[in-house]
Short mmCIF file of C-alpha atoms in Angstrom, two decimals:
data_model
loop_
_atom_site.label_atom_id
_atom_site.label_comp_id
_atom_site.label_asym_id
_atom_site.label_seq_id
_atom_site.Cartn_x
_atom_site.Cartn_y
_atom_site.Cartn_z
CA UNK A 1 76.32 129.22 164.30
CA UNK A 2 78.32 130.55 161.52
CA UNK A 3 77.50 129.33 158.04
CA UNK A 4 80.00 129.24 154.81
CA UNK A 5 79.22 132.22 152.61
CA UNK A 6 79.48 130.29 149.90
CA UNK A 7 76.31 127.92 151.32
CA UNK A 8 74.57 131.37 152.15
CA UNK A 9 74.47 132.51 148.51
CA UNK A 10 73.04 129.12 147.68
CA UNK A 11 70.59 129.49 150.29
CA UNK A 12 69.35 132.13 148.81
CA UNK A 13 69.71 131.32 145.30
CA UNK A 14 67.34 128.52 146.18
CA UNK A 15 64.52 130.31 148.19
CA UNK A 16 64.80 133.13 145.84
CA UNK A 17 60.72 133.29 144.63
CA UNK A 18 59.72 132.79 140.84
CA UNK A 19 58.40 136.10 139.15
CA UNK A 20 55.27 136.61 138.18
CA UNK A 21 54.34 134.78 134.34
CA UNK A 22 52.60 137.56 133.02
CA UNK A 23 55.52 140.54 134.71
CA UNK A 24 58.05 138.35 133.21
CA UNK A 25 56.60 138.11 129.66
CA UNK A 26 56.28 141.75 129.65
CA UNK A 27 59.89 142.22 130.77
CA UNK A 28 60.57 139.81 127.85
CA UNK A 29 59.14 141.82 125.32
CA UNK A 30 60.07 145.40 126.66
CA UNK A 31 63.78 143.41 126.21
CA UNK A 32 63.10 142.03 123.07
CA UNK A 33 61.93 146.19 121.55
CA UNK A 34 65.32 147.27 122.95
CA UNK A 35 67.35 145.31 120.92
CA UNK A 36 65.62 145.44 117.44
CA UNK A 37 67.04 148.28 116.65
CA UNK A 38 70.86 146.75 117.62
CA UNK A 39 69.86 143.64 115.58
CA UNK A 40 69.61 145.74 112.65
CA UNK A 41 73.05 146.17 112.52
CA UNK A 42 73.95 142.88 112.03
CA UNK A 43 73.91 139.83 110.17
CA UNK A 44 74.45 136.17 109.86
CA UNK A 45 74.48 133.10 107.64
CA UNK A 46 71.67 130.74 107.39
CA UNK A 47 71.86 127.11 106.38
CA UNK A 48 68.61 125.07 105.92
CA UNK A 49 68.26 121.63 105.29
CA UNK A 50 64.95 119.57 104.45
CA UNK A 51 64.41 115.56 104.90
CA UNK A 52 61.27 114.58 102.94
CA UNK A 53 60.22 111.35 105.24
CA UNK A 54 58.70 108.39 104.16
CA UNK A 55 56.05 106.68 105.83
CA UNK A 56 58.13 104.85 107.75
CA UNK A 57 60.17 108.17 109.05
CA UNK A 58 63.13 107.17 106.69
CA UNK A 59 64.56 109.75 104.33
CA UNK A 60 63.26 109.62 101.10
CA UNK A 61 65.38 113.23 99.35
CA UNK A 62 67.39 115.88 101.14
CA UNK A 63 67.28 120.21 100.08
CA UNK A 64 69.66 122.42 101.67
CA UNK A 65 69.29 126.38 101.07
CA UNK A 66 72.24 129.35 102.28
CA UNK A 67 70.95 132.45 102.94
CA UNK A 68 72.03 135.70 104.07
CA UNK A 69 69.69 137.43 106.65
CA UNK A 70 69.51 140.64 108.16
CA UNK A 71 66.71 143.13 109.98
CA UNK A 72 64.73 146.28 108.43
CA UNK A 73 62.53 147.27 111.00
CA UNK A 74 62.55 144.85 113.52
CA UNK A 75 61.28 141.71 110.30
CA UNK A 76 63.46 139.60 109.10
CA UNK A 77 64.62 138.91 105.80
CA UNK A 78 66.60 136.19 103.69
CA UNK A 79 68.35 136.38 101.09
CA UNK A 80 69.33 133.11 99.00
CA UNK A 81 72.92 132.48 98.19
CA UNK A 82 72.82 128.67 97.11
CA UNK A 83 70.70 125.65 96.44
CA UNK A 84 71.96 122.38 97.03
CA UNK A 85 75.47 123.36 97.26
CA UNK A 86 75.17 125.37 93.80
CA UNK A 87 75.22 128.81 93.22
CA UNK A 88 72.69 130.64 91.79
CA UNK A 89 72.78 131.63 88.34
CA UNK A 90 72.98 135.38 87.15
CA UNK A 91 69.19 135.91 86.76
CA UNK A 92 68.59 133.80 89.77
CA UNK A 93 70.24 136.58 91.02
CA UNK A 94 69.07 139.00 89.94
CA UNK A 95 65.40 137.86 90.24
CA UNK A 96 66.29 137.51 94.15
CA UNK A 97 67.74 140.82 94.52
CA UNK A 98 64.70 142.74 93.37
CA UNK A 99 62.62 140.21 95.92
CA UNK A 100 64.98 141.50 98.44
CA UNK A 101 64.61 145.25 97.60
CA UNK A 102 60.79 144.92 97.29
CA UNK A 103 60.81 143.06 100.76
CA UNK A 104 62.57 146.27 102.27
CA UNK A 105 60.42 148.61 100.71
CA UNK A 106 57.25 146.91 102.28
CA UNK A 107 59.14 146.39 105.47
CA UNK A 108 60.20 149.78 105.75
CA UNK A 109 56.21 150.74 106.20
CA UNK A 110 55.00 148.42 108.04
CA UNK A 111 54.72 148.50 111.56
CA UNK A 112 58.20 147.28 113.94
CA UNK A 113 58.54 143.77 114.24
CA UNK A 114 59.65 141.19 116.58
CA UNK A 115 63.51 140.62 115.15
CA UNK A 116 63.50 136.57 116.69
CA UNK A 117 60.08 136.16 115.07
CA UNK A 118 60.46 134.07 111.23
CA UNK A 119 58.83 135.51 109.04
CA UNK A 120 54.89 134.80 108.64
CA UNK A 121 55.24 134.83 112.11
CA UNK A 122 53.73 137.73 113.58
CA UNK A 123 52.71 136.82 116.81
CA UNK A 124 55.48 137.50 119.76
CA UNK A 125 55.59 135.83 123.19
CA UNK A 126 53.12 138.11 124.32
CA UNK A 127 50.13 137.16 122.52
CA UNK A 128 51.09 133.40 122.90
CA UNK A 129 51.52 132.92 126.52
CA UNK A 130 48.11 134.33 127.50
CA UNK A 131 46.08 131.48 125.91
CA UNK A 132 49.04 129.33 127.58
CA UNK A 133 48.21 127.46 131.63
CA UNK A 134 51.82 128.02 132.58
CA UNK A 135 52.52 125.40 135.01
CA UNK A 136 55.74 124.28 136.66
CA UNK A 137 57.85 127.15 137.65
CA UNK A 138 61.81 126.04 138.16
CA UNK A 139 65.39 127.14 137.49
CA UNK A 140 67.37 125.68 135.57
CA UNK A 141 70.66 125.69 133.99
CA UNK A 142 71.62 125.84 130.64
CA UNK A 143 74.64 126.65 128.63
CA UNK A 144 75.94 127.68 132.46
CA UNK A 145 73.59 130.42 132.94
CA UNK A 146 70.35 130.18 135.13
CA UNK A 147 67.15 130.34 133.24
CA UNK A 148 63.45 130.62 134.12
CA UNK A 149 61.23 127.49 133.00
CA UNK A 150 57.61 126.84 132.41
CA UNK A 151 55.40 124.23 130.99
CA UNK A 152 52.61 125.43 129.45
CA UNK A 153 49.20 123.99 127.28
CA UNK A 154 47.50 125.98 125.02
CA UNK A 155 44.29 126.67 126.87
CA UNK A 156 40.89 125.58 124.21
CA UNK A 157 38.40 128.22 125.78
CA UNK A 158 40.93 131.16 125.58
CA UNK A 159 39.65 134.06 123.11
CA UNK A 160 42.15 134.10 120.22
CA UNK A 161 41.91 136.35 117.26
CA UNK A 162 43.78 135.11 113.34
CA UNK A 163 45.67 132.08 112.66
CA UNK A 164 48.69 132.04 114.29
CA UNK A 165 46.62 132.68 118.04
CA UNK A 166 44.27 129.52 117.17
CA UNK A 167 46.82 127.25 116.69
CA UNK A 168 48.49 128.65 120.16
CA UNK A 169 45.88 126.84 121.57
CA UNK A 170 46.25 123.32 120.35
CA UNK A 171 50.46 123.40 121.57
CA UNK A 172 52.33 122.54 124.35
CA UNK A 173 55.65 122.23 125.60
CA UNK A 174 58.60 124.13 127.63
CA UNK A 175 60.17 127.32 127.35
CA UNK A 176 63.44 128.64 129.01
CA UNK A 177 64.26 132.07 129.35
CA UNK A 178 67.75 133.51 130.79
CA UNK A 179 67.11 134.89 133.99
CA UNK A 180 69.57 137.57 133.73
CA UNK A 181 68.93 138.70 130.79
CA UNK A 182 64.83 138.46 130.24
CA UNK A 183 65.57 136.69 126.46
CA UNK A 184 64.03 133.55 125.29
CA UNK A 185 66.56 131.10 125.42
CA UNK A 186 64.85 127.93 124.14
CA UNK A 187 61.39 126.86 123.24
CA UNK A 188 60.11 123.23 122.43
CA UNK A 189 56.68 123.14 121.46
CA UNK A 190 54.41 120.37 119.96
CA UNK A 191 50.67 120.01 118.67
CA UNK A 192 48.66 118.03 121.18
CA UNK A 193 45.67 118.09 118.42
CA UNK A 194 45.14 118.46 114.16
CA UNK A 195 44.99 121.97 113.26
CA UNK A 196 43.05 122.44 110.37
CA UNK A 197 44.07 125.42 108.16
CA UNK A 198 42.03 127.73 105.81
CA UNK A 199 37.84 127.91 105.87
CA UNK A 200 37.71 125.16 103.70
CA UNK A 201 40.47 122.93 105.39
CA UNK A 202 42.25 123.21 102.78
CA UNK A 203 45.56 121.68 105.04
CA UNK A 204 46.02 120.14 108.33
CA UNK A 205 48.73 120.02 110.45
CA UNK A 206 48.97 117.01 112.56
CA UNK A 207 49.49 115.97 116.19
CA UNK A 208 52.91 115.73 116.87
CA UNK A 209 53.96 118.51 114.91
CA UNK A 210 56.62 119.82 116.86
CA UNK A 211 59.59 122.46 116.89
CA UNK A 212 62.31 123.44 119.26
CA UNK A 213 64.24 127.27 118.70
CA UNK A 214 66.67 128.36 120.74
CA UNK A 215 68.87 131.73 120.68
CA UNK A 216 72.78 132.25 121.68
CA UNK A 217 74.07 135.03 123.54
CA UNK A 218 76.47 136.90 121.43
CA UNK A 219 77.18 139.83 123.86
CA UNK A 220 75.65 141.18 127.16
CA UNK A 221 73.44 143.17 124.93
CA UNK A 222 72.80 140.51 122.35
CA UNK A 223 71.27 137.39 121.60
CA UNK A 224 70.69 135.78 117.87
CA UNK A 225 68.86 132.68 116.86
CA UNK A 226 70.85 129.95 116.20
CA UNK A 227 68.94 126.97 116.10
CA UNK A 228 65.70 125.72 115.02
CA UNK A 229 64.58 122.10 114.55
CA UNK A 230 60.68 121.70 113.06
CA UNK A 231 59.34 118.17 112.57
CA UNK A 232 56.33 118.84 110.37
CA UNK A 233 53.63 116.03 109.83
CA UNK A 234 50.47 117.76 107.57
CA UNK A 235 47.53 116.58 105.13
CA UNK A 236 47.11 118.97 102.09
CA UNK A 237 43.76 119.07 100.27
CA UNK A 238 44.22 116.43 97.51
CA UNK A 239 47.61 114.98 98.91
CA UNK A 240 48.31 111.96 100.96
CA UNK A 241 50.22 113.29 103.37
CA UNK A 242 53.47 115.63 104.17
CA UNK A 243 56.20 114.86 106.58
CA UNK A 244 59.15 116.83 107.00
CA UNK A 245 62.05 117.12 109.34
CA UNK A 246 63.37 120.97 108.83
CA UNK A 247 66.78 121.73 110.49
CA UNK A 248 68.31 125.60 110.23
CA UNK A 249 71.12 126.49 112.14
CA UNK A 250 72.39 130.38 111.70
CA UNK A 251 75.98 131.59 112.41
CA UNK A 252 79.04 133.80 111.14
CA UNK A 253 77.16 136.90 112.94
CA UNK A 254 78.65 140.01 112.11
CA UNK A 255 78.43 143.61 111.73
CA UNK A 256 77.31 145.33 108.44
CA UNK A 257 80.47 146.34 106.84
CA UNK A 258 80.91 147.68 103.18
CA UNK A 259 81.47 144.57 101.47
CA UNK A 260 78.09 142.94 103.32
CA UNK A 261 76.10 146.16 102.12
CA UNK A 262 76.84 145.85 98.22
CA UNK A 263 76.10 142.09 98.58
CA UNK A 264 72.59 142.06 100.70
CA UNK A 265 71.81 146.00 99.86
CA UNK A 266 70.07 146.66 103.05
CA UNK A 267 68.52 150.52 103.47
CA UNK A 268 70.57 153.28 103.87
CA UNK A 269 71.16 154.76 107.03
#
């Protein structure tokens, strides 16, 4: 019987088995350390916008911020251009630029960091997924390429070590990652508990906390965040409550060139 090539390949494309969670993460992050170093020669614009919510979810004040961000040493760092539409004023400025130059300085000794990772951040996919039940295998397409996705649930009796691993256990949600490429190409994640913050609780964040990130692929070689949407709901110490609807969206990715250099002053090569 002869059979279309064209329903061959999709045969196979089909019966073609799922890798291995834990071999794939690792290919992930072996990925993600050989582009840091390319990252670092580039960067983007940032726009950030903040809805204070009321407790109703309506939108009680708006905040935007522009920044400039770029890589030293794998961590990430922003440097802000504008507040509310307004430039900053000349010690503004200058107060920011020696933030930026000590933030260099510090980066520049510490150990390589993840370049997708925000910074606070410091834990990569690696140390997340193995408190994670990964459940839920499947292709699917986005943005017409074929990615890998899993469900996961942050699993309560997994050992976790420092903040960031603790609250890894309380999440859940989906994450997609490019088949092709081994890069993270969305995540949506939400708190299926409180998380209480600090020995003496001094904050909370609460359940339904959520966030979704996702990356674009620039290049064959590159990918860049470019989206991230964080609907925080927390109780400070004191304070009523605290909900917040965060969007950022990055863009105008570029090469360091002279002009970008004298502006942002990253180190010299």
């Amino acid at each position: 019987m002869n059979v279309p090539l064209f329903a061959l390949a999709g045969l196979l494309l089909v019966e073609a088995p799922m890798p291995d969670p834990a071999t794939l993460v690792q290919e992930i992050e072996a990925h993600q350390r050989s582009l840091d170093e390319l990252r670092e020669n580039y960067t983007f614009h940032e726009i950030t916008r903040t809805d204070e919510l009321g407790a109703n979810g309506s939108v009680k004040d708006s905040t935007t911020e522009e920044r400039d961000v770029f890589f030293v040493n794998g961590h990430r760092i922003a440097r802000l251009l504008k507040k509310n539409g307004r430039e900053l004023t000349e010690g503004e400025r200058k107060s920011e630029q020696e933030r930026i130059q000590r933030l260099i300085e510090k980066d520049l000794k510490l150990p390589p960091g993840h370049a997708y990772n925000r910074r606070g951040e410091n834990v990569g996919l690696g140390q997340i997924l193995p408190l994670m039940k990964i459940s839920n295998p499947r292709r699917i397409p986005l943005n017409g390429r074929s990615t890998l996705a899993f469900d996961f649930v942050g699993d309560p009796h997994a050992k976790a070590h420092g903040l960031a691993e603790n609250a890894a256990r309380k999440i859940a949600g989906t994450v997609w990652i490019d088949e092709a490429d081994r890069e993270v190409a969305r995540l949506e994640a939400h708190f299926d508990d409180n998380f209480r913050i600090g020995a003496g609780f001094v904050a909370s964040l609460q359940k339904g906390t959520s966030l979704v990130f996702e990356q674009s692929r620039l290049s064959q070689a590159l990918w860049m965040p470019s989206v991230s949407e964080i609907h925080l709901a927390a109780r400070e110490l004191l304070v009523k409550g605290v909900r917040r609807n965060i969007h950022i969206r990055d863009s105008d990715f570029r090469r360091f060139d002279t002009e970008v250099q004298q502006k942002i002053a990253p180190p010299a090569r």
